[in-house]
Amino acid sequence: MLKKVFGSAVFGVEATTITVEVNVDTGIGYHLVGLPDNAIKESNFRIAAALQNNGFKIPGKKIIINMSPADLRKEGSAYDLTLAIGILAATNQIQAEDLEDYLIMGELSLDGSLQPIKGALPIAIKAKEEGYKGFILPKQNAKEAAIVSGLNVYGVETIEQVINYFDKGEALEQTIINVEEEFNRSLNFPEFDFSDVKGQESIKRCMEIAAAGGHNIILIGPPGAGKTMLAKRLPSILPPMTLHEALETTKIHSVVGRVKENTGLMAQRPFRSPHHTISNVALVGGGSYPQPGEISLSHNGVLFLDELPEFKREVLEVMRQPLEDREVTISRAKFTVTYPSSFMLVASMNPSPSGYFNDPDSPVTSSPAEMQRYLGKISGPLLDRIDIHIEVTPVPFEKLSDTRKGESSIDIRKRVTAARVLQTKRFEDSKSVHYNAQMNTKQIRKHCLLDDGSMQLLKTAMERLNLSARAYDRILKVSRTIADLEGSEDIKGSHISEAIQYRSLDREGWLG
């Protein structure tokens, strides 16, 4: 007897429906075909034990299971439940008339309980597209899949519940979540708040400008000055994610199984902070069976690289193209996957190997040659993609001991959001540009017009401070954002002079 059950495989951030055909014939043997990996080949032991512990068995007949399309490689243990139900239905141990209306996924434990799977959200989206009546999956993933409206999602804890549903008609509890409510609940309670930061007013201002224009930023300062503390608070002042962005972000985290059990939808912008020993594959994604890397996991959020010169140079270099294209394409002989990677890069570094360059009270100083070697680890083309360089100085004791609370993240976010609204209107005709940091040269010439006084100020600054040509466009972009924060139509001299301060590394004496 032949039975069909449906599962799904995830490639990139999209799902493909897999048809599991179970054929039972006279003879003996268990044959699993259709390019399964080792985890799927081992599933017959898990399935046999789970069925036996629940009063069923794999009969001693010839069972052929084909996973179609047969030329696509299937991987992972999420097909256990699909195969088990297919075997039970094909051997007439259960009656399952409407089995083909459902998509079934789940990893089995030996006692028949279910373990969570990866990629529940992309699978649910595909199931809805293809018109399935319901999606049966482990309870831990149910909230994540229930984000998709118009699809019945059933979260189950054991295989027994699934068997009773098909065989005896016992009802399964449907998981329903209010997406809007889930989305709004976590918006106004950021985990890290700028009100906790003492002093550092100029750096907070810098962070506000970076958030408003989507600018990449590098913080330079001695150990303990608060670089990491400030960076962790940046997502809390970024504009709230749109529902579309939240779905996009959740989808990527779902593929790698990183969505928290009690939250279906990721409403907070991601903040990723990889260690400097990271490999280039782990950063941009890839592997023999490609997975998203850190730059894709920080899509719509912040990627924080602490101690930038400590990262291997080739690791930083592979980030150059994704920073420009806002997506990363991984090619293999048989297929190509593209992951989105539109993130804000926040980097921090000590100004010298000892960390105390330019500090007169420093216990250790570095020679100019050591300085150049240290800073030379960061390539010009990478710095070229960072709009704001700012020096962070240690906070004096008077500020640290001050009991007054600083301005909260929610108040700063209101100003940032207002500036982003102006930018959305400005770039509404462009598909690829949404905020100032993404402007190309043509758009800079159009939207960053200067009067004679401002142009003269910029010319003088560039000559006096020995600013490089790369700094010119960056200064214009940043000054456009500063003007937007003030609600000003034109860029004024004050905006230009503030933007010039944010180019520390372009000045003579920093980088050779």
Coordinates of C-alpha atoms in Angstrom, one line a residue:
M1 CA 0.0 0.0 0.0
L2 CA 1.3 3.5 -0.9
K3 CA 0.8 6.6 1.4
K4 CA 1.9 10.1 0.9
V5 CA 2.9 12.5 3.8
F6 CA 4.2 16.0 3.4
G7 CA 7.2 17.7 5.1
S8 CA 9.5 20.6 4.1
A9 CA 13.1 21.4 3.5
V10 CA 14.7 24.9 4.0
F11 CA 17.2 26.3 1.5
G12 CA 18.5 29.8 2.3
V13 CA 15.4 31.4 3.9
E14 CA 12.9 29.8 1.6
A15 CA 11.2 26.4 2.1
T16 CA 10.5 23.6 -0.4
T17 CA 7.8 21.0 0.1
I18 CA 9.0 17.4 0.4
T19 CA 6.7 14.6 -0.5
V20 CA 7.4 11.5 1.6
E21 CA 6.1 8.4 -0.2
V22 CA 5.8 5.2 1.9
N23 CA 5.3 1.9 0.0
V24 CA 4.7 -1.4 1.9
D25 CA 5.3 -4.6 0.0
T26 CA 5.8 -8.3 0.7
G27 CA 9.3 -9.2 1.7
I28 CA 11.7 -7.8 4.4
G29 CA 13.8 -4.6 4.4
Y30 CA 13.7 -0.9 5.2
H31 CA 14.9 1.3 2.3
L32 CA 15.1 5.1 2.6
V33 CA 15.9 6.9 -0.7
G34 CA 15.9 10.5 -2.0
L35 CA 19.3 11.9 -0.9
P36 CA 18.7 11.7 2.9
D37 CA 21.7 12.7 5.2
N38 CA 23.0 10.6 8.1
A39 CA 20.5 12.2 10.6
I40 CA 17.6 11.0 8.5
K41 CA 19.1 7.6 7.8
E42 CA 19.4 7.1 11.6
S43 CA 15.8 8.0 12.1
N44 CA 14.6 4.4 11.7
F45 CA 16.1 3.5 15.1
R46 CA 14.4 6.6 16.8
I47 CA 11.1 5.8 15.0
A48 CA 11.2 2.1 15.9
A49 CA 11.7 2.9 19.6
A50 CA 9.1 5.7 19.7
L51 CA 6.5 3.5 18.1
Q52 CA 7.2 0.5 20.3
N53 CA 6.9 2.7 23.4
N54 CA 3.5 3.9 22.3
G55 CA 2.0 0.5 21.4
F56 CA 2.8 0.4 17.7
K57 CA 5.7 -1.1 15.6
I58 CA 7.5 -1.1 12.3
P59 CA 6.2 -4.3 10.7
G60 CA 8.5 -6.9 9.3
K61 CA 7.7 -6.1 5.7
K62 CA 9.5 -4.5 2.8
I63 CA 9.2 -0.7 3.4
I64 CA 10.4 1.7 0.7
I65 CA 10.4 5.4 1.6
N66 CA 11.1 7.9 -1.1
M67 CA 11.7 11.6 -0.3
S68 CA 10.7 13.6 -3.4
P69 CA 12.1 15.6 -5.2
A70 CA 14.8 12.9 -5.1
D71 CA 17.6 15.1 -6.4
L72 CA 17.5 17.6 -3.5
R73 CA 19.6 16.8 -0.4
K74 CA 17.5 16.5 2.8
E75 CA 19.1 17.0 6.1
G76 CA 18.3 17.1 9.8
S77 CA 16.1 15.1 12.2
A78 CA 12.9 17.1 11.6
Y79 CA 11.5 14.4 9.3
D80 CA 11.1 11.7 12.1
L81 CA 7.4 12.5 12.7
T82 CA 6.7 12.7 9.0
L83 CA 8.2 9.3 8.3
A84 CA 6.6 7.7 11.4
I85 CA 3.1 8.8 10.6
G86 CA 3.7 7.7 6.9
I87 CA 4.7 4.2 8.1
L88 CA 1.7 3.9 10.4
A89 CA -0.7 5.0 7.7
A90 CA 0.8 2.8 5.0
T91 CA 0.8 -0.3 7.2
N92 CA -2.9 0.3 8.2
Q93 CA -2.0 0.6 11.9
I94 CA -3.9 4.0 11.8
Q95 CA -6.7 5.3 9.6
A96 CA -5.6 8.7 8.2
E97 CA -8.0 9.7 5.5
D98 CA -7.1 13.4 5.2
L99 CA -3.4 13.0 5.8
E100 CA -2.5 14.8 2.6
D101 CA -4.1 18.1 3.8
Y102 CA -1.4 18.5 6.5
L103 CA 2.3 19.3 6.6
I104 CA 3.9 17.3 9.4
M105 CA 7.4 18.0 10.9
G106 CA 9.1 17.1 14.2
E107 CA 12.1 15.3 15.8
L108 CA 11.2 12.2 17.9
S109 CA 12.6 11.2 21.2
L110 CA 12.7 7.5 22.0
D111 CA 9.6 7.8 24.3
G112 CA 7.6 9.5 21.5
S113 CA 7.9 13.1 22.7
L114 CA 8.8 15.8 20.2
Q115 CA 11.9 18.0 20.0
P116 CA 11.9 21.4 18.3
I117 CA 12.8 21.9 14.7
K118 CA 14.6 24.7 12.7
G119 CA 12.9 26.9 10.1
A120 CA 9.3 26.6 11.3
L121 CA 8.4 30.1 10.0
P122 CA 9.6 29.7 6.4
I123 CA 7.9 26.2 6.3
A124 CA 4.6 27.7 7.6
I125 CA 4.7 30.5 4.9
K126 CA 5.2 27.9 2.2
A127 CA 2.4 25.7 3.6
K128 CA 0.0 28.6 3.4
E129 CA 1.1 29.4 -0.1
E130 CA 0.5 25.8 -1.2
G131 CA -2.9 25.7 0.4
Y132 CA -2.4 23.1 3.1
K133 CA -5.2 22.9 5.7
G134 CA -2.9 22.7 8.7
F135 CA 0.7 22.4 10.0
I136 CA 1.5 19.9 12.8
L137 CA 4.8 20.5 14.5
P138 CA 6.4 20.5 18.0
K139 CA 4.8 22.7 20.6
Q140 CA 8.0 24.7 21.1
N141 CA 7.8 26.0 17.5
A142 CA 4.1 26.6 17.4
K143 CA 4.1 30.3 18.3
E144 CA 6.7 31.0 15.6
A145 CA 4.6 29.2 12.9
A146 CA 1.3 30.8 14.1
I147 CA 2.6 34.2 12.9
V148 CA 1.3 33.1 9.5
S149 CA -2.4 33.9 9.3
G150 CA -4.7 31.7 7.4
L151 CA -3.0 28.5 8.4
N152 CA -4.1 26.2 11.2
V153 CA -1.1 25.5 13.4
Y154 CA -1.2 22.6 15.8
G155 CA 1.6 22.4 18.4
V156 CA 1.9 18.9 19.8
E157 CA 4.1 17.4 22.5
T158 CA 4.0 13.6 21.7
I159 CA 3.4 11.4 18.6
E160 CA 0.5 9.9 20.5
Q161 CA -1.5 13.1 20.1
V162 CA -0.9 13.1 16.3
I163 CA -1.9 9.4 16.1
N164 CA -5.1 10.0 18.1
Y165 CA -5.9 13.1 15.9
F166 CA -5.9 11.1 12.7
D167 CA -7.0 7.7 14.0
K168 CA -9.6 8.6 16.6
G169 CA -10.5 12.2 15.6
E170 CA -9.4 13.6 19.0
A171 CA -9.0 17.4 18.7
L172 CA -5.6 19.1 18.7
E173 CA -5.3 22.5 20.3
Q174 CA -4.8 25.2 17.7
T175 CA -2.1 27.8 18.4
I176 CA -3.4 31.3 17.7
I177 CA -1.4 34.5 18.3
N178 CA -2.3 38.1 17.8
V179 CA 0.6 39.3 15.7
E180 CA 0.0 43.0 16.2
E181 CA -0.2 42.5 20.0
E182 CA 2.9 40.4 20.1
F183 CA 4.7 42.9 18.0
N184 CA 3.7 46.0 20.1
R185 CA 4.2 44.4 23.5
S186 CA 8.0 44.4 23.5
L187 CA 8.5 47.7 21.7
N188 CA 8.6 50.1 24.6
F189 CA 10.7 48.1 27.1
P190 CA 14.2 47.9 25.8
E191 CA 16.6 45.6 27.7
F192 CA 19.4 48.2 27.7
D193 CA 18.5 51.9 28.1
F194 CA 20.6 55.0 27.4
S195 CA 19.4 56.5 30.8
D196 CA 21.9 54.1 32.5
V197 CA 24.9 55.8 30.8
K198 CA 26.6 58.4 32.9
G199 CA 28.2 61.3 31.1
Q200 CA 29.3 60.7 27.5
E201 CA 26.8 63.3 26.1
S202 CA 28.8 63.9 22.9
I203 CA 29.0 60.1 22.2
K204 CA 25.2 59.7 22.9
R205 CA 24.7 62.5 20.4
C206 CA 26.9 60.7 17.9
M207 CA 24.9 57.5 18.4
E208 CA 21.7 59.4 17.8
I209 CA 23.0 60.7 14.5
A210 CA 24.2 57.2 13.5
A211 CA 20.8 55.7 14.3
A212 CA 18.9 58.5 12.5
G213 CA 20.8 58.1 9.2
G214 CA 21.7 54.4 9.4
H215 CA 25.4 55.3 9.5
N216 CA 28.1 52.8 10.3
I217 CA 30.2 54.0 13.3
I218 CA 33.5 53.3 14.9
L219 CA 34.3 54.2 18.6
I220 CA 37.9 54.7 19.5
G221 CA 39.0 54.9 23.1
P222 CA 40.9 53.4 26.0
P223 CA 39.7 50.3 28.0
G224 CA 36.8 51.1 30.3
A225 CA 35.7 54.2 28.6
G226 CA 32.2 52.7 27.9
K227 CA 32.4 51.7 24.2
T228 CA 30.7 48.4 24.6
M229 CA 28.1 49.8 27.0
L230 CA 27.2 52.5 24.4
A231 CA 27.1 50.0 21.5
K232 CA 24.7 47.6 23.3
R233 CA 22.2 50.4 23.8
L234 CA 22.2 51.4 20.1
P235 CA 19.3 49.1 19.1
S236 CA 17.1 50.7 21.7
I237 CA 17.1 54.0 19.9
L238 CA 16.7 52.7 16.3
P239 CA 13.2 53.2 14.9
P240 CA 10.8 50.4 15.7
M241 CA 10.8 47.5 13.2
T242 CA 8.0 47.4 10.7
L243 CA 5.9 44.2 10.7
H244 CA 7.6 43.3 7.4
E245 CA 11.1 43.8 8.9
A246 CA 10.1 41.7 11.9
L247 CA 8.9 38.8 9.8
E248 CA 12.1 39.0 7.6
T249 CA 14.3 39.0 10.7
T250 CA 12.3 36.2 12.4
K251 CA 12.6 34.1 9.2
I252 CA 16.4 34.2 9.3
H253 CA 16.7 33.4 13.0
S254 CA 14.1 30.6 12.5
V255 CA 16.4 28.9 9.9
V256 CA 19.2 28.5 12.4
G257 CA 16.7 27.7 15.3
R258 CA 17.4 30.8 17.3
V259 CA 13.9 32.1 17.9
K260 CA 13.0 32.0 21.6
E261 CA 10.3 29.6 22.6
N262 CA 8.0 32.1 24.3
T263 CA 8.2 34.7 21.6
G264 CA 6.7 34.0 18.2
L265 CA 7.8 37.2 16.5
M266 CA 11.1 39.1 17.0
A267 CA 10.0 42.7 17.6
Q268 CA 13.3 43.9 19.0
R269 CA 16.1 44.7 16.5
P270 CA 18.9 42.0 16.7
F271 CA 22.2 42.9 18.3
R272 CA 25.1 40.5 17.4
S273 CA 28.5 40.7 18.9
P274 CA 30.8 37.9 17.5
H275 CA 34.2 37.2 19.1
H276 CA 37.3 38.3 17.2
T277 CA 38.4 34.7 16.6
I278 CA 35.4 34.2 14.3
S279 CA 36.1 32.6 10.8
N280 CA 35.0 34.3 7.6
V281 CA 32.4 31.5 6.9
A282 CA 30.8 32.1 10.4
L283 CA 30.7 35.8 9.7
V284 CA 29.2 36.0 6.2
G285 CA 27.5 32.5 6.1
G286 CA 28.3 29.4 4.1
G287 CA 29.5 25.9 4.9
S288 CA 29.0 22.8 2.8
Y289 CA 25.3 23.1 3.5
P290 CA 25.0 26.9 3.7
Q291 CA 23.7 28.6 6.9
P292 CA 23.3 32.3 7.5
G293 CA 26.3 34.0 9.1
E294 CA 26.5 36.7 11.8
I295 CA 25.9 39.5 9.2
S296 CA 22.6 37.9 8.2
L297 CA 21.6 37.3 11.8
S298 CA 22.1 41.0 12.4
H299 CA 19.8 41.9 9.4
N300 CA 17.7 45.0 10.3
G301 CA 19.7 45.4 13.5
V302 CA 23.3 46.0 14.7
L303 CA 26.5 44.1 14.2
F304 CA 29.0 45.0 16.9
L305 CA 32.7 44.2 16.3
D306 CA 34.5 44.8 19.5
E307 CA 38.3 45.3 19.3
L308 CA 38.2 45.6 15.5
P309 CA 42.0 45.4 14.8
E310 CA 42.1 42.0 16.6
F311 CA 39.9 40.4 13.9
K312 CA 41.7 38.6 11.2
R313 CA 42.2 40.8 8.2
E314 CA 40.7 38.4 5.7
V315 CA 37.6 38.1 7.9
L316 CA 37.0 41.9 7.8
E317 CA 37.7 42.0 4.0
V318 CA 34.9 39.5 3.2
M319 CA 32.5 41.9 4.8
R320 CA 33.2 44.7 2.3
Q321 CA 30.8 43.5 -0.4
P322 CA 27.8 42.7 1.9
L323 CA 28.2 46.1 3.5
E324 CA 27.7 47.7 0.0
D325 CA 25.1 45.3 -1.5
R326 CA 23.1 44.6 1.8
E327 CA 22.9 41.0 0.9
V328 CA 25.3 38.0 0.6
T329 CA 25.2 35.4 -2.1
I330 CA 26.7 32.0 -1.3
S331 CA 27.3 29.8 -4.4
R332 CA 27.8 26.0 -4.5
A333 CA 28.2 23.7 -7.5
K334 CA 24.5 22.7 -7.4
F335 CA 22.7 25.7 -6.0
T336 CA 23.0 29.3 -4.9
V337 CA 21.4 30.9 -1.8
T338 CA 21.1 34.6 -1.0
Y339 CA 20.7 35.9 2.5
P340 CA 19.7 39.5 3.3
S341 CA 22.3 41.4 5.4
S342 CA 21.2 45.0 5.8
F343 CA 22.8 45.9 9.1
M344 CA 24.4 48.8 10.9
L345 CA 28.1 48.2 11.6
V346 CA 29.3 49.4 15.0
A347 CA 33.0 48.8 15.7
S348 CA 35.1 49.7 18.7
M349 CA 38.9 49.7 19.1
N350 CA 41.7 50.8 21.4
P351 CA 43.8 53.5 19.8
S352 CA 47.0 51.5 20.3
P353 CA 48.1 48.0 21.4
S354 CA 48.4 49.2 25.0
G355 CA 45.1 51.0 24.7
Y356 CA 46.3 54.4 26.1
F357 CA 47.5 56.4 23.1
N358 CA 47.4 60.2 23.8
D359 CA 46.8 59.6 27.5
P360 CA 49.4 61.5 29.5
D361 CA 48.6 59.5 32.7
S362 CA 48.9 56.2 30.9
P363 CA 51.0 53.5 32.6
V364 CA 52.0 52.1 29.2
T365 CA 52.7 54.0 25.9
S366 CA 53.2 52.7 22.4
S367 CA 55.8 53.8 19.9
P368 CA 54.5 55.5 16.6
A369 CA 55.7 52.3 14.7
E370 CA 53.6 50.1 16.9
M371 CA 50.6 52.4 16.4
Q372 CA 50.9 52.3 12.7
R373 CA 51.2 48.5 12.7
Y374 CA 48.2 48.2 14.9
L375 CA 45.9 50.6 13.0
G376 CA 47.2 49.2 9.7
K377 CA 45.3 46.0 10.4
I378 CA 42.1 47.8 9.3
S379 CA 42.1 48.3 5.6
G380 CA 41.2 51.6 3.9
P381 CA 38.3 50.2 1.9
L382 CA 36.6 49.0 5.1
L383 CA 37.1 52.3 6.8
D384 CA 35.7 53.8 3.6
R385 CA 32.4 52.2 4.5
I386 CA 32.3 53.7 8.0
D387 CA 30.7 57.2 8.1
I388 CA 31.4 58.3 11.7
H389 CA 34.7 58.0 13.7
I390 CA 34.5 59.2 17.2
E391 CA 36.9 59.3 20.1
V392 CA 35.5 58.1 23.5
T393 CA 37.2 59.5 26.6
P394 CA 36.9 58.0 30.1
V395 CA 34.1 59.4 32.3
P396 CA 35.3 61.5 35.2
F397 CA 34.4 60.5 38.8
E398 CA 32.0 63.5 39.3
K399 CA 29.8 62.2 36.4
L400 CA 30.0 58.5 37.5
S401 CA 28.8 59.3 41.0
D402 CA 26.0 61.6 39.8
T403 CA 22.6 60.0 40.8
R404 CA 20.5 61.8 38.1
K405 CA 19.2 59.7 35.3
G406 CA 20.1 60.5 31.7
E407 CA 17.7 60.8 28.8
S408 CA 15.9 57.6 28.1
S409 CA 16.2 55.6 24.9
I410 CA 12.4 56.0 24.2
D411 CA 12.8 59.8 24.1
I412 CA 15.9 59.7 21.8
R413 CA 14.1 57.2 19.6
K414 CA 11.2 59.6 19.0
R415 CA 13.7 62.1 17.5
V416 CA 15.4 59.4 15.4
T417 CA 12.0 58.1 14.1
A418 CA 11.0 61.7 13.1
A419 CA 14.3 62.0 11.1
R420 CA 13.7 58.7 9.4
V421 CA 10.2 59.7 8.4
L422 CA 11.7 62.7 6.5
Q423 CA 14.2 60.4 4.8
T424 CA 11.4 57.9 3.8
K425 CA 9.6 60.8 2.1
R426 CA 12.8 61.9 0.4
F427 CA 13.7 58.5 -1.0
E428 CA 10.1 57.2 -1.7
D429 CA 10.9 57.0 -5.5
S430 CA 14.0 54.8 -4.9
K431 CA 13.7 51.1 -4.2
S432 CA 17.3 50.5 -2.9
V433 CA 17.7 53.7 -0.8
H434 CA 15.7 54.1 2.5
Y435 CA 17.9 56.4 4.6
N436 CA 20.9 58.8 4.2
A437 CA 23.7 56.3 4.7
Q438 CA 22.6 54.5 1.5
M439 CA 22.8 57.5 -0.7
N440 CA 25.0 57.2 -3.9
T441 CA 27.1 60.0 -5.3
K442 CA 24.3 61.2 -7.6
Q443 CA 21.8 61.5 -4.7
I444 CA 24.4 63.2 -2.5
R445 CA 24.8 65.9 -5.2
K446 CA 21.0 66.3 -5.3
H447 CA 20.1 66.3 -1.6
C448 CA 23.2 67.7 0.0
L449 CA 23.4 71.2 -1.5
L450 CA 25.5 73.7 0.4
D451 CA 25.4 77.5 0.4
D452 CA 28.7 79.4 -0.3
G453 CA 29.5 79.9 3.4
S454 CA 29.1 76.1 4.2
M455 CA 31.1 75.1 1.1
Q456 CA 34.0 77.5 2.2
L457 CA 33.9 76.0 5.7
L458 CA 34.2 72.5 4.4
K459 CA 37.0 73.5 2.0
T460 CA 39.0 75.1 4.8
A461 CA 38.5 72.1 7.1
M462 CA 39.6 69.6 4.5
E463 CA 42.8 71.6 3.8
R464 CA 43.6 72.4 7.5
L465 CA 42.8 68.9 8.9
N466 CA 44.3 67.1 5.9
L467 CA 41.0 65.2 5.4
S468 CA 41.0 62.6 2.6
A469 CA 38.7 62.7 -0.4
R470 CA 36.8 59.7 1.0
A471 CA 35.8 62.0 3.9
Y472 CA 34.1 64.5 1.6
D473 CA 31.0 62.4 0.8
R474 CA 30.8 61.0 4.3
I475 CA 30.7 64.5 5.8
L476 CA 27.9 65.5 3.5
K477 CA 25.9 62.4 4.3
V478 CA 26.3 62.9 8.1
S479 CA 25.5 66.6 7.9
R480 CA 22.3 65.8 5.9
T481 CA 21.3 63.5 8.9
I482 CA 22.1 66.2 11.4
A483 CA 19.9 68.6 9.5
D484 CA 17.1 66.0 9.4
L485 CA 17.3 65.6 13.2
E486 CA 16.7 69.4 13.5
G487 CA 13.9 69.3 10.9
S488 CA 15.9 71.6 8.6
E489 CA 15.4 71.6 4.9
D490 CA 18.9 73.0 4.2
I491 CA 22.3 72.0 5.4
K492 CA 23.8 74.8 7.4
G493 CA 27.3 75.7 8.5
S494 CA 26.7 74.3 12.0
H495 CA 25.7 70.9 10.6
I496 CA 28.9 70.8 8.5
S497 CA 31.1 71.7 11.3
E498 CA 29.6 69.1 13.6
A499 CA 29.9 66.4 10.9
I500 CA 33.7 67.3 10.4
Q501 CA 34.3 66.4 14.1
Y502 CA 33.2 62.8 13.3
R503 CA 36.2 62.0 11.0
S504 CA 38.9 61.3 13.6
L505 CA 40.7 58.6 11.7
D506 CA 41.0 60.6 8.5
R507 CA 43.2 63.3 10.2
E508 CA 46.9 63.4 9.8
G509 CA 48.6 61.5 12.6
W510 CA 46.1 58.7 12.9
L511 CA 46.4 56.5 9.8
G512 CA 49.2 56.5 7.3

